[in-house]
Coordinates of C-alpha atoms in Angstrom, one line a residue:
Chain A
M1 CA 0.1 0.0 0.2
M2 CA 1.3 3.6 -0.6
Y3 CA 0.7 6.2 2.0
D4 CA 0.2 9.5 1.5
L5 CA 2.8 10.6 4.1
V6 CA 4.3 8.9 7.0
V7 CA 5.0 10.7 10.1
I8 CA 7.1 9.6 12.5
G9 CA 7.1 11.4 15.9
G10 CA 3.5 11.7 18.1
G11 CA 3.9 14.9 19.8
P12 CA 2.5 18.3 18.9
A13 CA 4.1 18.6 15.1
G14 CA 3.4 15.0 14.1
Y15 CA -0.2 14.8 15.4
S16 CA -1.1 17.9 14.1
A17 CA 0.3 17.3 10.5
A18 CA -1.5 13.7 10.8
L19 CA -5.3 15.5 11.5
E20 CA -4.4 17.7 8.8
A21 CA -3.8 15.2 6.5
A22 CA -6.7 13.2 7.7
G23 CA -8.7 16.6 7.3
L24 CA -7.4 16.5 3.6
G25 CA -8.1 12.9 3.1
L26 CA -4.6 12.3 2.8
R27 CA -4.1 8.2 3.4
I28 CA -1.4 8.8 6.7
V29 CA 0.1 6.5 9.4
L30 CA 1.7 7.8 12.2
F31 CA 4.4 6.0 14.4
E32 CA 5.1 6.7 18.3
Q33 CA 7.6 5.0 20.2
D34 CA 6.5 6.2 22.8
M35 CA 3.3 7.8 24.4
I36 CA 1.5 10.0 21.8
G37 CA 1.5 13.7 22.7
G38 CA 5.0 13.5 23.2
T39 CA 7.2 16.0 25.4
C40 CA 4.5 19.0 25.3
L41 CA 1.6 16.5 26.8
N42 CA 3.7 13.9 29.1
R43 CA 7.0 15.8 30.1
G44 CA 6.9 19.3 29.2
C45 CA 3.8 22.1 29.2
V46 CA 0.6 19.8 30.2
P47 CA 2.3 18.5 33.6
T48 CA 4.7 21.9 34.2
K49 CA 0.9 23.6 33.5
F50 CA -0.5 21.8 35.9
L51 CA 2.3 22.1 38.8
V52 CA 1.7 26.0 38.1
H53 CA -1.7 26.1 38.2
V54 CA -0.8 24.6 41.5
A55 CA 1.9 26.6 42.8
E56 CA -1.1 29.3 42.0
L57 CA -4.0 28.0 43.8
Y58 CA -1.5 27.2 47.0
T59 CA -0.2 30.9 47.2
Q60 CA -3.7 32.0 46.8
M61 CA -5.1 29.6 49.7
K62 CA -2.4 31.5 51.6
K63 CA -3.1 34.4 51.0
A64 CA -6.9 33.7 51.6
S65 CA -7.5 35.6 54.9
V66 CA -6.6 38.9 52.6
Y67 CA -10.0 38.3 51.6
G68 CA -11.8 37.2 54.6
I69 CA -11.6 33.6 53.5
C70 CA -10.3 32.1 57.1
E71 CA -9.8 27.9 57.1
G72 CA -6.6 27.6 59.2
N73 CA -3.1 27.5 57.0
P74 CA -3.2 24.9 54.1
K75 CA -0.4 21.8 53.7
M76 CA 1.0 20.2 49.9
D77 CA 0.3 16.4 49.9
F78 CA 2.6 16.2 46.9
V79 CA 2.0 12.5 45.9
V80 CA -1.7 13.8 45.5
T81 CA -0.8 16.3 43.4
M82 CA 0.8 14.1 41.4
Q83 CA -1.7 11.2 40.9
R84 CA -3.9 14.0 39.8
Q85 CA -1.0 15.1 37.3
K86 CA -1.2 12.0 36.0
E87 CA -4.9 11.5 35.5
I88 CA -5.0 14.6 33.6
I89 CA -2.1 14.1 31.4
F90 CA -3.6 10.3 30.6
Q91 CA -7.4 12.0 29.8
L92 CA -5.8 14.6 27.4
R93 CA -3.7 11.2 25.9
N94 CA -6.6 9.6 25.5
S95 CA -8.6 12.2 24.1
L96 CA -5.9 13.0 21.4
E97 CA -5.6 9.0 20.8
Q98 CA -9.8 9.3 20.0
L99 CA -9.6 12.1 18.0
M100 CA -6.9 10.6 15.4
K101 CA -9.0 7.2 16.1
Q102 CA -12.0 9.2 14.4
K103 CA -10.2 10.4 12.3
K104 CA -8.8 7.0 11.2
I105 CA -5.4 7.8 11.9
E106 CA -2.8 5.0 11.8
I107 CA -0.8 5.2 14.3
V108 CA 1.6 2.3 14.7
Q109 CA 3.7 1.7 18.5
G110 CA 6.8 1.4 17.8
K111 CA 10.5 3.0 16.0
A112 CA 10.5 4.1 13.1
Q113 CA 13.3 3.9 10.3
I114 CA 13.4 5.6 6.8
I115 CA 15.6 3.3 5.1
R116 CA 15.5 5.2 2.2
K117 CA 13.8 7.5 0.5
G118 CA 9.8 6.8 0.3
M119 CA 10.5 3.7 2.8
V120 CA 9.7 3.9 6.4
C121 CA 10.7 0.4 8.1
S122 CA 8.9 0.0 11.4
G123 CA 8.9 -3.9 13.6
G124 CA 10.8 -5.6 10.3
K125 CA 7.4 -4.2 8.5
N126 CA 8.4 -1.7 5.3
Y127 CA 6.0 1.0 4.6
E128 CA 6.2 2.8 1.5
T129 CA 5.0 6.7 1.2
K130 CA 5.4 9.9 -0.9
N131 CA 5.9 12.2 1.9
I132 CA 7.8 11.7 5.2
L133 CA 7.7 14.3 8.2
I134 CA 10.3 13.7 11.1
A135 CA 8.7 14.9 13.9
T136 CA 10.5 13.3 16.8
G137 CA 11.2 16.2 18.8
S138 CA 14.1 16.8 21.3
S139 CA 15.1 15.7 25.2
P140 CA 16.6 17.1 27.6
S141 CA 20.9 17.9 27.3
E142 CA 22.8 15.8 29.4
P143 CA 23.4 17.2 33.0
F144 CA 27.0 18.2 33.7
I145 CA 26.8 17.6 37.3
D146 CA 26.5 14.6 38.7
G147 CA 24.0 14.0 40.5
A148 CA 22.0 15.9 38.5
I149 CA 18.2 15.3 36.9
T150 CA 16.3 16.5 34.1
S151 CA 13.2 17.4 34.0
D152 CA 11.7 14.3 32.9
E153 CA 12.7 12.8 35.8
L154 CA 12.1 16.1 38.1
L155 CA 8.1 15.3 36.9
Q156 CA 8.4 12.4 38.4
L157 CA 9.3 13.5 41.5
D158 CA 6.9 12.5 44.9
Y159 CA 8.0 14.7 47.1
I160 CA 8.8 18.5 47.4
P161 CA 12.6 18.8 48.0
E162 CA 13.8 20.9 50.8
T163 CA 16.2 22.4 49.0
M164 CA 16.4 22.8 44.7
K165 CA 19.3 23.7 42.7
I166 CA 18.5 24.4 39.2
I167 CA 21.7 24.7 36.3
G168 CA 20.4 27.2 34.1
G169 CA 18.6 30.2 33.4
G170 CA 15.7 29.7 30.5
V171 CA 12.4 28.9 30.9
V172 CA 12.5 25.5 32.1
A173 CA 14.6 26.4 34.9
V174 CA 12.3 29.4 35.5
E175 CA 8.9 28.0 35.8
F176 CA 10.4 25.4 38.2
A177 CA 11.8 27.7 40.1
H178 CA 9.2 29.8 40.6
I179 CA 6.7 26.3 41.4
F180 CA 9.1 25.1 43.6
N181 CA 9.7 28.2 45.5
S182 CA 6.0 28.4 45.8
F183 CA 5.7 24.4 47.3
G184 CA 8.3 26.1 49.6
T185 CA 11.8 24.9 48.6
N186 CA 14.3 27.0 48.7
V187 CA 15.9 27.0 45.2
I188 CA 19.2 28.5 44.1
M189 CA 19.6 29.3 40.5
C190 CA 23.3 29.0 39.0
I191 CA 23.5 30.8 35.4
R192 CA 27.0 31.4 33.8
G193 CA 25.6 34.7 32.5
E194 CA 24.9 38.4 34.2
R195 CA 21.1 37.8 34.0
I196 CA 18.7 34.8 33.3
L197 CA 16.9 34.6 29.7
R198 CA 19.1 35.9 28.2
K199 CA 17.9 35.7 24.7
W200 CA 14.4 37.1 26.0
D201 CA 13.7 41.1 26.3
K202 CA 16.2 42.6 29.2
E203 CA 13.3 44.8 30.6
L204 CA 11.0 41.1 31.1
A205 CA 14.4 39.6 32.3
I206 CA 14.8 41.8 34.6
G207 CA 11.4 42.3 35.9
L208 CA 11.3 38.5 36.5
T209 CA 14.6 38.7 38.3
Q210 CA 13.4 41.2 40.4
S211 CA 10.0 39.3 40.9
M212 CA 11.9 36.2 41.7
K213 CA 15.0 37.6 44.5
R214 CA 11.2 39.0 46.3
K215 CA 9.9 35.7 46.8
G216 CA 13.5 34.5 47.9
I217 CA 14.3 32.3 45.1
T218 CA 18.4 33.2 45.2
I219 CA 20.0 33.9 41.9
L220 CA 23.9 33.4 40.9
S221 CA 24.7 35.0 38.4
N222 CA 28.8 34.4 36.3
C223 CA 28.8 30.9 38.3
S224 CA 31.3 28.9 37.3
V225 CA 31.3 25.3 37.0
E226 CA 32.9 24.6 39.7
K227 CA 31.3 26.6 42.0
M228 CA 27.9 25.4 40.7
K229 CA 29.3 21.6 42.0
E230 CA 30.0 23.3 45.7
I231 CA 26.4 24.4 46.2
E232 CA 25.0 21.4 48.3
A233 CA 21.2 21.1 47.5
E234 CA 18.7 18.1 47.9
V235 CA 18.3 18.2 44.7
T236 CA 19.6 19.8 41.6
L237 CA 18.1 20.2 38.2
S238 CA 19.8 20.3 35.1
A239 CA 17.8 22.7 32.7
V240 CA 20.9 23.7 30.2
G241 CA 18.3 23.3 26.8
R242 CA 17.2 20.4 25.0
S243 CA 18.9 18.1 22.3
A244 CA 17.2 17.4 18.8
R245 CA 15.9 13.5 19.0
L246 CA 16.8 11.5 16.0
D247 CA 16.6 7.7 17.8
C248 CA 18.6 6.2 14.5
I249 CA 15.7 6.8 12.2
L250 CA 17.9 8.3 9.7
E251 CA 20.0 5.7 7.3
D252 CA 23.9 7.4 7.1
S253 CA 23.7 7.2 3.6
L254 CA 20.5 9.0 3.3
A255 CA 22.9 12.2 4.3
I256 CA 20.0 14.7 5.2
E257 CA 21.3 18.1 6.8
F258 CA 21.9 18.4 10.6
D259 CA 23.3 21.6 12.3
N260 CA 22.0 21.1 15.3
G261 CA 18.8 19.6 14.1
I262 CA 17.5 18.7 11.1
V263 CA 17.9 22.1 8.5
V264 CA 14.6 22.7 6.5
D265 CA 13.4 25.9 4.1
E266 CA 9.9 27.3 5.1
F267 CA 8.3 24.9 3.9
G268 CA 9.7 22.6 6.2
R269 CA 11.9 20.4 4.2
T270 CA 15.1 19.0 4.2
N271 CA 17.8 18.7 1.2
I272 CA 16.4 15.3 -0.1
S273 CA 12.5 16.0 -1.6
G274 CA 9.6 13.8 0.1
I275 CA 11.4 14.3 3.5
Y276 CA 10.0 16.9 6.0
A277 CA 10.6 17.6 9.6
A278 CA 9.2 19.4 12.0
G279 CA 9.3 21.0 15.3
D280 CA 12.4 20.2 18.2
V281 CA 13.6 18.0 16.2
I282 CA 14.8 20.8 13.0
A283 CA 17.8 23.2 14.0
K284 CA 17.1 26.6 15.8
S285 CA 13.9 25.4 16.7
P286 CA 12.0 27.7 18.7
Q287 CA 10.6 24.5 20.7
L288 CA 7.2 25.5 21.4
A289 CA 4.6 23.5 21.3
H290 CA 2.1 25.6 19.2
I291 CA 5.2 26.8 16.6
A292 CA 5.7 22.9 16.2
M293 CA 1.8 22.7 15.2
E294 CA 1.7 25.2 13.2
Q295 CA 4.7 23.9 11.1
G296 CA 3.2 20.1 10.7
K297 CA 0.3 21.6 9.4
R298 CA 2.2 24.0 7.3
I299 CA 4.2 20.8 5.9
V300 CA 1.1 18.8 5.0
R301 CA -0.3 22.2 3.2
H302 CA 2.3 22.6 1.1
I303 CA 2.3 18.4 0.4
V304 CA -0.9 19.0 -1.5
G305 CA -0.3 22.5 -3.1
K306 CA -1.7 24.9 -1.0
F307 CA 0.2 27.4 0.6
L308 CA -0.1 29.0 4.2
P309 CA 1.3 32.3 4.4
N310 CA 3.9 33.0 6.7
P311 CA 2.9 33.7 10.5
A312 CA 4.6 37.1 11.0
S313 CA 5.3 36.8 14.6
M314 CA 6.8 34.4 17.1
I315 CA 4.5 34.3 20.6
E316 CA 7.3 33.2 23.7
C317 CA 5.4 32.3 26.7
I318 CA 7.0 31.8 29.9
Y319 CA 4.3 30.6 32.5
V320 CA 5.3 32.2 36.1
H321 CA 3.8 34.2 38.2
P322 CA 2.6 37.2 36.9
E323 CA 2.8 35.1 33.3
I324 CA 5.2 36.5 30.5
A325 CA 4.7 36.9 26.9
S326 CA 6.7 38.3 24.3
V327 CA 5.8 38.8 20.2
G328 CA 7.0 39.6 17.9
M329 CA 10.1 42.2 17.9
D330 CA 11.4 43.9 20.7
E331 CA 13.5 46.7 21.0
A332 CA 16.4 45.5 21.2
E333 CA 15.6 43.6 18.0
A334 CA 14.4 46.4 16.4
K335 CA 17.6 48.3 16.8
N336 CA 20.1 46.0 15.6
K337 CA 17.5 46.0 12.2
D338 CA 17.6 50.2 12.3
I339 CA 13.9 50.4 12.2
K340 CA 12.2 53.2 14.4
I341 CA 10.1 52.7 16.6
I342 CA 8.3 54.0 19.4
T343 CA 7.1 52.5 22.5
G344 CA 4.3 52.9 24.9
K345 CA 4.0 51.0 28.2
Q346 CA 1.1 50.8 30.7
T347 CA 1.7 49.3 34.2
M348 CA -0.4 47.7 35.8
Y349 CA -1.1 49.2 39.3
S350 CA -3.9 51.1 38.2
N351 CA -6.0 48.0 36.6
A352 CA -8.7 47.0 38.5
R353 CA -8.0 43.5 37.5
T354 CA -4.6 43.3 38.7
L355 CA -5.7 44.9 42.0
I356 CA -8.9 42.8 42.8
T357 CA -6.5 39.5 42.0
G358 CA -3.7 40.6 44.2
G359 CA -1.8 40.7 41.0
E360 CA 2.0 42.0 41.1
R361 CA 3.8 44.3 39.3
G362 CA 3.2 44.3 35.1
F363 CA 3.1 45.6 32.5
I364 CA 2.2 45.7 28.4
K365 CA 4.2 47.5 26.0
L366 CA 3.6 47.8 22.7
V367 CA 6.7 48.5 20.2
V368 CA 5.7 49.9 17.2
D369 CA 6.7 51.7 13.4
V370 CA 7.3 55.0 13.7
E371 CA 6.2 55.7 10.1
S372 CA 3.9 53.0 9.3
L373 CA 2.3 52.9 12.8
E374 CA 2.0 49.0 12.6
I375 CA 2.3 47.0 15.9
L376 CA 5.4 45.2 15.5
G377 CA 5.8 43.3 18.8
A378 CA 5.2 43.8 22.2
Q379 CA 6.3 42.4 25.8
L380 CA 3.7 41.5 28.8
M381 CA 4.3 40.6 32.0
C382 CA 1.0 40.9 33.7
E383 CA -1.8 38.5 34.4
C384 CA -3.1 36.1 31.4
A385 CA -0.1 37.5 29.6
S386 CA -0.3 33.7 27.2
D387 CA -3.5 34.8 26.9
I388 CA -3.4 38.4 25.7
A389 CA -0.8 37.6 23.6
G390 CA -2.8 36.2 21.2
E391 CA -5.1 39.6 20.0
L392 CA -1.2 41.1 19.9
A393 CA 0.0 38.6 17.5
L394 CA -3.0 38.9 15.2
A395 CA -2.6 42.3 15.1
I396 CA 0.9 42.2 14.1
N397 CA 0.2 39.4 11.7
K398 CA -2.5 41.7 9.9
K399 CA -0.6 44.6 10.3
L400 CA -2.9 46.3 12.5
T401 CA -1.7 50.1 13.6
V402 CA -1.6 51.1 17.1
Y403 CA -4.5 53.1 16.3
D404 CA -6.3 50.3 15.6
L405 CA -5.8 48.8 19.3
A406 CA -6.0 51.8 20.3
Q407 CA -9.9 52.2 19.1
S408 CA -11.0 48.2 19.9
V409 CA -13.0 48.0 22.6
R410 CA -12.0 45.7 25.8
P411 CA -14.4 44.7 28.1
H412 CA -13.7 46.3 32.0
P413 CA -12.6 44.9 34.0
S414 CA -10.0 43.4 32.5
F415 CA -6.5 42.9 32.6
C416 CA -6.6 44.0 28.2
E417 CA -8.0 46.9 28.9
A418 CA -4.0 47.3 29.6
V419 CA -3.5 47.0 25.8
T420 CA -5.7 49.7 25.2
E421 CA -3.6 51.8 27.3
A422 CA -0.3 51.5 26.2
A423 CA -1.9 52.5 22.9
E424 CA -2.9 55.4 23.8
K425 CA 0.5 56.0 25.3
V426 CA 2.2 55.1 22.3
L427 CA -0.4 58.2 20.6
E428 CA 0.2 60.3 23.3
K429 CA 4.3 60.4 23.0
M430 CA 4.0 61.0 19.1
R431 CA 1.3 63.8 20.1
Chain B
M1 CA 24.3 69.8 45.8
E2 CA 26.8 72.4 44.1
E3 CA 28.5 70.5 42.3
L4 CA 24.5 68.9 39.9
L5 CA 23.7 69.9 37.1
F6 CA 20.2 69.8 36.4
S7 CA 18.0 69.2 33.2
K8 CA 14.6 70.5 32.3
N9 CA 13.7 67.2 32.6
H10 CA 14.7 66.6 35.8
T11 CA 17.1 64.8 35.6
W12 CA 20.7 65.6 37.0
I13 CA 24.5 65.1 36.0
L14 CA 27.5 65.0 38.0
K15 CA 31.0 65.1 36.1
G16 CA 33.2 62.8 37.5
K17 CA 36.8 61.9 35.8
N18 CA 37.3 61.6 32.2
E19 CA 34.8 63.4 30.4
S20 CA 32.5 60.7 32.7
V21 CA 29.2 62.2 34.2
K22 CA 26.8 59.8 36.4
I23 CA 23.1 60.7 35.8
G24 CA 20.5 60.9 38.0
I25 CA 17.0 62.1 39.0
S26 CA 16.1 64.8 40.8
E27 CA 14.2 65.1 44.2
Y28 CA 11.1 66.3 42.4
A29 CA 11.3 63.4 39.9
Q30 CA 11.2 61.4 42.6
E31 CA 8.6 63.0 44.4
K32 CA 5.8 63.4 41.3
L33 CA 6.8 59.7 40.7
G34 CA 5.9 58.1 44.5
A35 CA 7.0 54.9 45.3
I36 CA 9.2 53.7 42.5
V37 CA 9.2 49.5 42.4
F38 CA 11.0 49.4 39.0
I39 CA 13.9 51.3 36.7
N40 CA 14.4 49.8 33.3
L41 CA 17.9 51.1 32.3
P42 CA 20.5 50.6 29.4
E43 CA 23.4 48.2 29.3
V44 CA 26.8 49.0 29.2
G45 CA 27.7 50.2 25.3
D46 CA 24.7 51.4 24.7
S47 CA 24.5 55.0 23.4
L48 CA 22.4 58.0 24.7
S49 CA 20.6 60.7 22.2
M50 CA 20.6 63.9 23.7
D51 CA 16.5 64.5 24.8
E52 CA 15.5 60.8 23.9
S53 CA 14.5 58.3 26.5
L54 CA 17.4 56.8 28.2
G55 CA 14.8 54.0 30.1
D56 CA 11.8 54.4 32.0
V57 CA 11.0 55.0 35.7
E58 CA 8.2 53.1 37.1
S59 CA 5.9 54.6 40.3
I60 CA 2.7 53.0 41.4
K61 CA 1.2 55.8 40.1
T62 CA 2.9 56.2 36.4
V63 CA 5.5 55.6 34.2
S64 CA 7.7 57.9 32.6
D65 CA 10.4 57.8 30.1
I66 CA 14.2 59.2 31.4
I67 CA 15.0 61.6 29.3
S68 CA 18.8 61.7 28.7
P69 CA 20.7 64.9 29.0
L70 CA 23.3 64.2 26.8
D71 CA 24.4 62.1 23.9
G72 CA 27.1 59.4 25.0
E73 CA 27.5 56.2 25.8
V74 CA 26.6 53.9 29.0
I75 CA 29.6 52.9 31.0
Q76 CA 28.3 51.7 34.3
V77 CA 24.9 51.0 35.2
N78 CA 24.0 51.2 39.0
D79 CA 22.4 47.7 39.8
V80 CA 21.8 48.2 43.2
L81 CA 19.2 49.9 42.3
T82 CA 17.7 46.8 40.4
D83 CA 17.0 45.2 43.3
A84 CA 16.5 48.5 45.2
P85 CA 15.0 50.9 43.1
E86 CA 12.7 52.3 46.2
S87 CA 16.7 53.6 47.2
I88 CA 15.7 56.9 44.8
N89 CA 12.9 57.8 47.1
L90 CA 15.3 57.6 50.0
D91 CA 17.8 59.2 48.2
P92 CA 17.6 60.7 44.9
Y93 CA 21.0 62.5 45.0
G94 CA 22.9 59.3 46.0
S95 CA 21.3 57.2 44.2
W96 CA 22.9 57.9 40.5
L97 CA 21.0 55.5 37.8
L98 CA 23.6 55.5 35.6
E99 CA 28.1 57.0 34.8
A100 CA 28.2 57.7 30.9
R101 CA 31.2 58.8 28.7
V102 CA 30.4 62.0 27.5
E103 CA 30.4 63.4 24.0
K104 CA 28.0 66.3 24.3
V105 CA 25.6 67.6 27.2
A106 CA 22.4 70.3 26.3
D107 CA 23.0 73.4 26.8
D108 CA 20.4 74.5 29.4
L109 CA 21.8 72.7 32.2
M110 CA 21.2 74.6 35.4
N111 CA 22.9 74.6 38.2
V112 CA 20.8 74.0 41.9
S113 CA 19.6 77.5 42.2
E114 CA 18.9 77.8 38.8
Y115 CA 16.4 74.6 39.0
A116 CA 15.1 75.5 41.9
D117 CA 14.1 78.8 39.9
Y118 CA 12.8 76.8 37.4
L119 CA 10.6 74.7 39.7
E120 CA 9.2 77.4 40.8
Q121 CA 8.1 77.9 37.5
L122 CA 6.1 75.0 36.9

């Protein structure tokens, strides 16, 4: 039987491509050697966001007396927490598998190997196909400190450690620091550079640093490996990045171009025709589930000759409290590209919803092109930042201007009212 | 105080050695802002342009751009303020924001008594 598409990997890139392909009537088979849902559902976004929610709930409960709710001191039972986490993941995975079955997507449990262009082998059986999508994802990079565990193992913990040392200052590191600090763990972050989130907008990084320090998280910057090793902690988390996972799926003779990930063009094509790659496995991947999903769908559209326009803006989120999101361009990027910009920043102190919910310091900042007045980017540090980012991404993709944003009516009271105010700040500066 | 020079945008500069100056915000500015909670400063190596924003300062009331009184380059940033921005409220003339290598300063900087007269007119 000739398939239209073989998908290797059942994470966000793989299952999104499979669902898109099924909707377009393609004959497909998807191989997954572990669990459907990939890192995101089983060891990444979903379990960590569950823990972020628990952390938030626990923090809110401890502050509940401020709202007149007085019912003793809440206590964590982490075994129950982790059991609930497993139930939610199981439920979501089950729903996804059901959906794929409904769409008549053939799922094969097992490792797949591309033996040549148009031919994949799994469990001793060959599958002939017109197209192959490699969506095998990534795994945490090996710790360089003895005894350190990765995020995969940390998510299997069934107790709350007294002390935790976190090696790394990226998104994974700050999210776990936030979670375990909320649970009462004494968290020490060790970073090699000057500041956390070095790839992020400076103000977001410094704002989060300030917030974390105030919550009692220790951040040791410019930390040598020797110093990192010296610090005693019950648990050491290594959060030093993720590496593309190929798991012997490629025959060397295929010579697919690889540079810390599979090299692809804007349509997800590798250097071998008929072989595509998407998600964490590709070179320079932002390692974001929503981007992987979009890439998967884009590839399927390319296969059937219906091209999707390129999304103009990248959305990145950090699930700490308050949430952080960055969409499109920040000030530094605009400066590097010699684009003249004007910014408008609205803080959240005067935002009614923020005060009601006991929110912390936060802001929404818009980056606007001085000439066209189009929205180029936005940085957010506020409650529900990841949700508000969607509106701003649409504005960027549709080339809306700061006037469009200012004139749009938003609910009152709401967190997103600050978008209106930030847009008005830009207009004020222009007067 | 006597050695400080003030801009109409309520920043102060203090001349140091080798054409460098320290920049801060005035007592008047901190009082108008109220409780300062965050300060957003440039990085070492960034260039400063006269009459343009060099960063911003957030208080619980508002967020305000800090307007550069000079052309130059940042050579040092007062990192203490990142952790303790409220120091500016407590000691605005001791809490310098950054040190810059100067290319040109504004022509209309005022000494302390001229700045006091200027504030009277506001």
